[in-house]
Amino acid sequence: SQTIHQWPATLVQPVGSPLSLECTVEGTSNPNLYWYRQAAGRGLQLLFYSVGIGQISSEVPQNLSASRPQDRQFILSSKKLLLSDSGFYLCAWSGSASNQPQHFGDGTRLSIL
Amino acid sequence: AQTVTQSQPEMSVQEAETVTLSCTYDTSENNYYLFWYKQPPSRQMILVIRQEAYKQQNATENRFSVNFQKAAKSFSLKISDSQLGDTAMYFCAFTASGAGSYQLTFGKGTKLSVIP
């Protein structure tokens, strides 16, 4: 069966520091991968998605970036965090065909001080 | 652009009773998929049920069922025999059909509390 791992579970970072959140998927090949942000009391906002190694699509302009160095690895990064980057970040995967349901990791609670 | 609206920010239900969560959406697409996700206090996002727009039959998954009204663009979730473990945020989500359709558009969620 497929599993998705996301870490760390919680992270406290100072303003201006870098960020790296990692997500890996097991049990499937060539998945679509996604990064979402969930602000308090709100739904999910898609930040990035990837349909293959090195292929990244950005949905919202921001100071975050994403990379996919391997088929089942998806990384969310920032060179300098802002206070507004605080939130709950979720990684998800789906089958490579369109309209497949997305399956989520446990999320990372990011607090910027 | 698609939008998803959940008009009930919070709801509560007695254990073992039935509750219905509302969701409406707006789209110009004819073929699409709708989902309900559950997010318990642990924050993990869990797929509850899925509906293809071209299917007239309402999807069911054990105690969870949907009432899909395509003309009205309505997609409500019914939870029967509510259990304490059903306490969670529930999100309705939409994705268009067709090649290159990857984005899930989420509603803002309904916080459901099951009362013992």
PDB file of N, CA, C and O in Angstrom, chain B residues 64-114:
ATOM      1  N   PHE B  64     -21.370   7.144   5.426  1.00  0.00           N
ATOM      2  CA  PHE B  64     -21.279   8.418   4.719  1.00  0.00           C
ATOM      3  C   PHE B  64     -21.932   8.300   3.340  1.00  0.00           C
ATOM      4  O   PHE B  64     -21.671   7.348   2.611  1.00  0.00           O
ATOM      5  N   SER B  65     -22.755   9.258   3.014  1.00  0.00           N
ATOM      6  CA  SER B  65     -23.367   9.292   1.696  1.00  0.00           C
ATOM      7  C   SER B  65     -23.496  10.741   1.254  1.00  0.00           C
ATOM      8  O   SER B  65     -23.421  11.659   2.067  1.00  0.00           O
ATOM      9  N   VAL B  66     -23.640  10.914  -0.053  1.00  0.00           N
ATOM     10  CA  VAL B  66     -23.776  12.274  -0.566  1.00  0.00           C
ATOM     11  C   VAL B  66     -25.116  12.413  -1.271  1.00  0.00           C
ATOM     12  O   VAL B  66     -25.710  11.442  -1.730  1.00  0.00           O
ATOM     13  N   ASN B  67     -25.573  13.665  -1.340  1.00  0.00           N
ATOM     14  CA  ASN B  67     -26.729  14.019  -2.153  1.00  0.00           C
ATOM     15  C   ASN B  67     -26.217  14.989  -3.210  1.00  0.00           C
ATOM     16  O   ASN B  67     -25.979  16.165  -2.931  1.00  0.00           O
ATOM     17  N   PHE B  68     -25.980  14.462  -4.390  1.00  0.00           N
ATOM     18  CA  PHE B  68     -25.402  15.234  -5.479  1.00  0.00           C
ATOM     19  C   PHE B  68     -26.513  15.732  -6.391  1.00  0.00           C
ATOM     20  O   PHE B  68     -27.232  14.934  -7.001  1.00  0.00           O
ATOM     21  N   GLN B  69     -26.675  17.026  -6.460  1.00  0.00           N
ATOM     22  CA  GLN B  69     -27.668  17.666  -7.314  1.00  0.00           C
ATOM     23  C   GLN B  69     -26.924  18.515  -8.342  1.00  0.00           C
ATOM     24  O   GLN B  69     -26.572  19.665  -8.067  1.00  0.00           O
ATOM     25  N   LYS B  70     -26.677  17.931  -9.518  1.00  0.00           N
ATOM     26  CA  LYS B  70     -25.811  18.605 -10.490  1.00  0.00           C
ATOM     27  C   LYS B  70     -26.415  19.918 -10.977  1.00  0.00           C
ATOM     28  O   LYS B  70     -25.718  20.918 -11.122  1.00  0.00           O
ATOM     29  N   ALA B  71     -27.712  19.933 -11.245  1.00  0.00           N
ATOM     30  CA  ALA B  71     -28.333  21.150 -11.758  1.00  0.00           C
ATOM     31  C   ALA B  71     -28.242  22.284 -10.736  1.00  0.00           C
ATOM     32  O   ALA B  71     -28.040  23.444 -11.094  1.00  0.00           O
ATOM     33  N   ALA B  72     -28.380  21.935  -9.491  1.00  0.00           N
ATOM     34  CA  ALA B  72     -28.313  22.933  -8.422  1.00  0.00           C
ATOM     35  C   ALA B  72     -26.888  23.184  -7.969  1.00  0.00           C
ATOM     36  O   ALA B  72     -26.645  24.065  -7.139  1.00  0.00           O
ATOM     37  N   LYS B  73     -25.932  22.410  -8.494  1.00  0.00           N
ATOM     38  CA  LYS B  73     -24.522  22.507  -8.090  1.00  0.00           C
ATOM     39  C   LYS B  73     -24.399  22.385  -6.576  1.00  0.00           C
ATOM     40  O   LYS B  73     -23.784  23.222  -5.909  1.00  0.00           O
ATOM     41  N   SER B  74     -24.987  21.322  -6.080  1.00  0.00           N
ATOM     42  CA  SER B  74     -25.001  21.067  -4.647  1.00  0.00           C
ATOM     43  C   SER B  74     -24.448  19.678  -4.378  1.00  0.00           C
ATOM     44  O   SER B  74     -24.717  18.729  -5.132  1.00  0.00           O
ATOM     45  N   PHE B  75     -23.700  19.557  -3.303  1.00  0.00           N
ATOM     46  CA  PHE B  75     -23.013  18.288  -3.004  1.00  0.00           C
ATOM     47  C   PHE B  75     -22.954  18.158  -1.486  1.00  0.00           C
ATOM     48  O   PHE B  75     -21.943  18.448  -0.862  1.00  0.00           O
ATOM     49  N   SER B  76     -24.015  17.705  -0.871  1.00  0.00           N
ATOM     50  CA  SER B  76     -24.066  17.623   0.591  1.00  0.00           C
ATOM     51  C   SER B  76     -23.618  16.248   1.070  1.00  0.00           C
ATOM     52  O   SER B  76     -23.753  15.252   0.362  1.00  0.00           O
ATOM     53  N   LEU B  77     -23.097  16.230   2.273  1.00  0.00           N
ATOM     54  CA  LEU B  77     -22.603  14.997   2.901  1.00  0.00           C
ATOM     55  C   LEU B  77     -23.521  14.639   4.065  1.00  0.00           C
ATOM     56  O   LEU B  77     -23.755  15.469   4.948  1.00  0.00           O
ATOM     57  N   LYS B  78     -24.016  13.409   4.062  1.00  0.00           N
ATOM     58  CA  LYS B  78     -24.829  12.923   5.166  1.00  0.00           C
ATOM     59  C   LYS B  78     -24.049  11.888   5.951  1.00  0.00           C
ATOM     60  O   LYS B  78     -23.503  10.935   5.375  1.00  0.00           O
ATOM     61  N   ILE B  79     -23.993  12.110   7.261  1.00  0.00           N
ATOM     62  CA  ILE B  79     -23.330  11.160   8.154  1.00  0.00           C
ATOM     63  C   ILE B  79     -24.412  10.530   9.013  1.00  0.00           C
ATOM     64  O   ILE B  79     -25.104  11.222   9.776  1.00  0.00           O
ATOM     65  N   SER B  80     -24.563   9.239   8.884  1.00  0.00           N
ATOM     66  CA  SER B  80     -25.571   8.513   9.657  1.00  0.00           C
ATOM     67  C   SER B  80     -24.930   7.885  10.883  1.00  0.00           C
ATOM     68  O   SER B  80     -23.736   7.585  10.896  1.00  0.00           O
ATOM     69  N   ASP B  81     -25.757   7.701  11.932  1.00  0.00           N
ATOM     70  CA  ASP B  81     -25.259   7.045  13.148  1.00  0.00           C
ATOM     71  C   ASP B  81     -23.941   7.684  13.593  1.00  0.00           C
ATOM     72  O   ASP B  81     -22.908   7.017  13.733  1.00  0.00           O
ATOM     73  N   SER B  82     -23.965   8.982  13.807  1.00  0.00           N
ATOM     74  CA  SER B  82     -22.743   9.744  14.115  1.00  0.00           C
ATOM     75  C   SER B  82     -22.006   9.144  15.304  1.00  0.00           C
ATOM     76  O   SER B  82     -22.617   8.741  16.312  1.00  0.00           O
ATOM     77  N   GLN B  83     -20.690   9.129  15.181  1.00  0.00           N
ATOM     78  CA  GLN B  83     -19.837   8.608  16.234  1.00  0.00           C
ATOM     79  C   GLN B  83     -18.890   9.701  16.723  1.00  0.00           C
ATOM     80  O   GLN B  83     -18.613  10.660  15.997  1.00  0.00           O
ATOM     81  N   LEU B  84     -18.398   9.534  17.942  1.00  0.00           N
ATOM     82  CA  LEU B  84     -17.509  10.548  18.514  1.00  0.00           C
ATOM     83  C   LEU B  84     -16.288  10.779  17.623  1.00  0.00           C
ATOM     84  O   LEU B  84     -15.784  11.895  17.519  1.00  0.00           O
ATOM     85  N   GLY B  85     -15.841   9.730  16.965  1.00  0.00           N
ATOM     86  CA  GLY B  85     -14.694   9.851  16.075  1.00  0.00           C
ATOM     87  C   GLY B  85     -14.970  10.642  14.806  1.00  0.00           C
ATOM     88  O   GLY B  85     -14.043  10.938  14.043  1.00  0.00           O
ATOM     89  N   ASP B  86     -16.213  10.994  14.584  1.00  0.00           N
ATOM     90  CA  ASP B  86     -16.553  11.817  13.423  1.00  0.00           C
ATOM     91  C   ASP B  86     -16.292  13.294  13.683  1.00  0.00           C
ATOM     92  O   ASP B  86     -16.370  14.110  12.756  1.00  0.00           O
ATOM     93  N   THR B  87     -16.007  13.638  14.924  1.00  0.00           N
ATOM     94  CA  THR B  87     -15.697  15.026  15.247  1.00  0.00           C
ATOM     95  C   THR B  87     -14.467  15.462  14.459  1.00  0.00           C
ATOM     96  O   THR B  87     -13.393  14.869  14.583  1.00  0.00           O
ATOM     97  N   ALA B  88     -14.635  16.499  13.639  1.00  0.00           N
ATOM     98  CA  ALA B  88     -13.553  16.914  12.741  1.00  0.00           C
ATOM     99  C   ALA B  88     -13.999  18.112  11.928  1.00  0.00           C
ATOM    100  O   ALA B  88     -15.171  18.504  11.959  1.00  0.00           O
ATOM    101  N   MET B  89     -13.050  18.692  11.200  1.00  0.00           N
ATOM    102  CA  MET B  89     -13.380  19.648  10.144  1.00  0.00           C
ATOM    103  C   MET B  89     -13.653  18.844   8.882  1.00  0.00           C
ATOM    104  O   MET B  89     -12.935  17.895   8.565  1.00  0.00           O
ATOM    105  N   TYR B  90     -14.681  19.248   8.167  1.00  0.00           N
ATOM    106  CA  TYR B  90     -15.024  18.572   6.918  1.00  0.00           C
ATOM    107  C   TYR B  90     -14.912  19.580   5.775  1.00  0.00           C
ATOM    108  O   TYR B  90     -15.496  20.653   5.823  1.00  0.00           O
ATOM    109  N   PHE B  91     -14.158  19.182   4.753  1.00  0.00           N
ATOM    110  CA  PHE B  91     -13.932  20.054   3.608  1.00  0.00           C
ATOM    111  C   PHE B  91     -14.519  19.423   2.354  1.00  0.00           C
ATOM    112  O   PHE B  91     -14.288  18.250   2.054  1.00  0.00           O
ATOM    113  N   CYS B  92     -15.238  20.232   1.620  1.00  0.00           N
ATOM    114  CA  CYS B  92     -15.726  19.862   0.305  1.00  0.00           C
ATOM    115  C   CYS B  92     -14.692  20.342  -0.714  1.00  0.00           C
ATOM    116  O   CYS B  92     -14.107  21.423  -0.542  1.00  0.00           O
ATOM    117  N   ALA B  93     -14.446  19.551  -1.752  1.00  0.00           N
ATOM    118  CA  ALA B  93     -13.424  19.933  -2.734  1.00  0.00           C
ATOM    119  C   ALA B  93     -13.869  19.554  -4.136  1.00  0.00           C
ATOM    120  O   ALA B  93     -14.637  18.604  -4.337  1.00  0.00           O
ATOM    121  N   PHE B  94     -13.352  20.292  -5.107  1.00  0.00           N
ATOM    122  CA  PHE B  94     -13.750  20.153  -6.512  1.00  0.00           C
ATOM    123  C   PHE B  94     -12.512  20.090  -7.389  1.00  0.00           C
ATOM    124  O   PHE B  94     -11.519  20.775  -7.141  1.00  0.00           O
ATOM    125  N   THR B  95     -12.561  19.250  -8.410  1.00  0.00           N
ATOM    126  CA  THR B  95     -11.538  19.291  -9.435  1.00  0.00           C
ATOM    127  C   THR B  95     -12.184  19.057 -10.787  1.00  0.00           C
ATOM    128  O   THR B  95     -13.062  18.203 -10.926  1.00  0.00           O
ATOM    129  N   ALA B  96     -11.749  19.830 -11.771  1.00  0.00           N
ATOM    130  CA  ALA B  96     -12.304  19.671 -13.110  1.00  0.00           C
ATOM    131  C   ALA B  96     -11.750  18.415 -13.756  1.00  0.00           C
ATOM    132  O   ALA B  96     -10.663  17.958 -13.421  1.00  0.00           O
ATOM    133  N   SER B  97     -12.500  17.879 -14.664  1.00  0.00           N
ATOM    134  CA  SER B  97     -12.061  16.701 -15.381  1.00  0.00           C
ATOM    135  C   SER B  97     -11.180  17.106 -16.551  1.00  0.00           C
ATOM    136  O   SER B  97     -11.033  18.275 -16.848  1.00  0.00           O
ATOM    137  N   GLY B  98     -10.553  16.159 -17.179  1.00  0.00           N
ATOM    138  CA  GLY B  98      -9.773  16.446 -18.362  1.00  0.00           C
ATOM    139  C   GLY B  98      -8.282  16.484 -18.093  1.00  0.00           C
ATOM    140  O   GLY B  98      -7.845  16.642 -16.957  1.00  0.00           O
ATOM    141  N   ALA B  99      -7.518  16.337 -19.144  1.00  0.00           N
ATOM    142  CA  ALA B  99      -6.061  16.300 -19.020  1.00  0.00           C
ATOM    143  C   ALA B  99      -5.538  17.602 -18.432  1.00  0.00           C
ATOM    144  O   ALA B  99      -6.015  18.685 -18.768  1.00  0.00           O
ATOM    145  N   GLY B 100      -4.585  17.471 -17.543  1.00  0.00           N
ATOM    146  CA  GLY B 100      -3.984  18.653 -16.938  1.00  0.00           C
ATOM    147  C   GLY B 100      -4.770  19.239 -15.792  1.00  0.00           C
ATOM    148  O   GLY B 100      -4.413  20.299 -15.275  1.00  0.00           O
ATOM    149  N   SER B 101      -5.812  18.563 -15.365  1.00  0.00           N
ATOM    150  CA  SER B 101      -6.603  19.079 -14.245  1.00  0.00           C
ATOM    151  C   SER B 101      -6.067  18.488 -12.956  1.00  0.00           C
ATOM    152  O   SER B 101      -6.299  17.321 -12.669  1.00  0.00           O
ATOM    153  N   TYR B 102      -5.335  19.285 -12.208  1.00  0.00           N
ATOM    154  CA  TYR B 102      -4.729  18.766 -10.994  1.00  0.00           C
ATOM    155  C   TYR B 102      -5.165  19.505  -9.748  1.00  0.00           C
ATOM    156  O   TYR B 102      -5.028  19.018  -8.648  1.00  0.00           O
ATOM    157  N   GLN B 103      -5.662  20.702  -9.923  1.00  0.00           N
ATOM    158  CA  GLN B 103      -5.921  21.509  -8.743  1.00  0.00           C
ATOM    159  C   GLN B 103      -7.216  21.116  -8.078  1.00  0.00           C
ATOM    160  O   GLN B 103      -8.255  20.994  -8.714  1.00  0.00           O
ATOM    161  N   LEU B 104      -7.141  20.905  -6.773  1.00  0.00           N
ATOM    162  CA  LEU B 104      -8.320  20.734  -5.938  1.00  0.00           C
ATOM    163  C   LEU B 104      -8.678  22.094  -5.365  1.00  0.00           C
ATOM    164  O   LEU B 104      -7.843  22.746  -4.766  1.00  0.00           O
ATOM    165  N   THR B 105      -9.932  22.500  -5.560  1.00  0.00           N
ATOM    166  CA  THR B 105     -10.413  23.728  -4.941  1.00  0.00           C
ATOM    167  C   THR B 105     -11.222  23.343  -3.717  1.00  0.00           C
ATOM    168  O   THR B 105     -12.194  22.596  -3.818  1.00  0.00           O
ATOM    169  N   PHE B 106     -10.829  23.862  -2.560  1.00  0.00           N
ATOM    170  CA  PHE B 106     -11.468  23.499  -1.305  1.00  0.00           C
ATOM    171  C   PHE B 106     -12.413  24.589  -0.828  1.00  0.00           C
ATOM    172  O   PHE B 106     -12.175  25.783  -1.040  1.00  0.00           O
ATOM    173  N   GLY B 107     -13.459  24.174  -0.128  1.00  0.00           N
ATOM    174  CA  GLY B 107     -14.260  25.111   0.644  1.00  0.00           C
ATOM    175  C   GLY B 107     -13.533  25.441   1.937  1.00  0.00           C
ATOM    176  O   GLY B 107     -12.469  24.887   2.229  1.00  0.00           O
ATOM    177  N   LYS B 108     -14.117  26.339   2.718  1.00  0.00           N
ATOM    178  CA  LYS B 108     -13.451  26.768   3.954  1.00  0.00           C
ATOM    179  C   LYS B 108     -13.689  25.824   5.111  1.00  0.00           C
ATOM    180  O   LYS B 108     -13.103  25.990   6.180  1.00  0.00           O
ATOM    181  N   GLY B 109     -14.580  24.845   4.916  1.00  0.00           N
ATOM    182  CA  GLY B 109     -14.742  23.812   5.916  1.00  0.00           C
ATOM    183  C   GLY B 109     -15.910  24.032   6.855  1.00  0.00           C
ATOM    184  O   GLY B 109     -16.376  25.160   7.052  1.00  0.00           O
ATOM    185  N   THR B 110     -16.378  22.923   7.418  1.00  0.00           N
ATOM    186  CA  THR B 110     -17.407  22.922   8.459  1.00  0.00           C
ATOM    187  C   THR B 110     -16.870  22.141   9.641  1.00  0.00           C
ATOM    188  O   THR B 110     -16.443  20.994   9.487  1.00  0.00           O
ATOM    189  N   LYS B 111     -16.888  22.775  10.790  1.00  0.00           N
ATOM    190  CA  LYS B 111     -16.423  22.106  12.002  1.00  0.00           C
ATOM    191  C   LYS B 111     -17.584  21.344  12.613  1.00  0.00           C
ATOM    192  O   LYS B 111     -18.568  21.934  13.054  1.00  0.00           O
ATOM    193  N   LEU B 112     -17.469  20.014  12.629  1.00  0.00           N
ATOM    194  CA  LEU B 112     -18.525  19.171  13.170  1.00  0.00           C
ATOM    195  C   LEU B 112     -18.125  18.643  14.545  1.00  0.00           C
ATOM    196  O   LEU B 112     -17.029  18.087  14.702  1.00  0.00           O
ATOM    197  N   SER B 113     -19.018  18.821  15.488  1.00  0.00           N
ATOM    198  CA  SER B 113     -18.808  18.273  16.828  1.00  0.00           C
ATOM    199  C   SER B 113     -19.890  17.246  17.112  1.00  0.00           C
ATOM    200  O   SER B 113     -21.082  17.548  16.991  1.00  0.00           O
ATOM    201  N   VAL B 114     -19.467  16.041  17.487  1.00  0.00           N
ATOM    202  CA  VAL B 114     -20.407  14.991  17.864  1.00  0.00           C
ATOM    203  C   VAL B 114     -20.470  14.957  19.387  1.00  0.00           C
ATOM    204  O   VAL B 114     -19.446  14.787  20.059  1.00  0.00           O
TER     205      VAL B 114
END
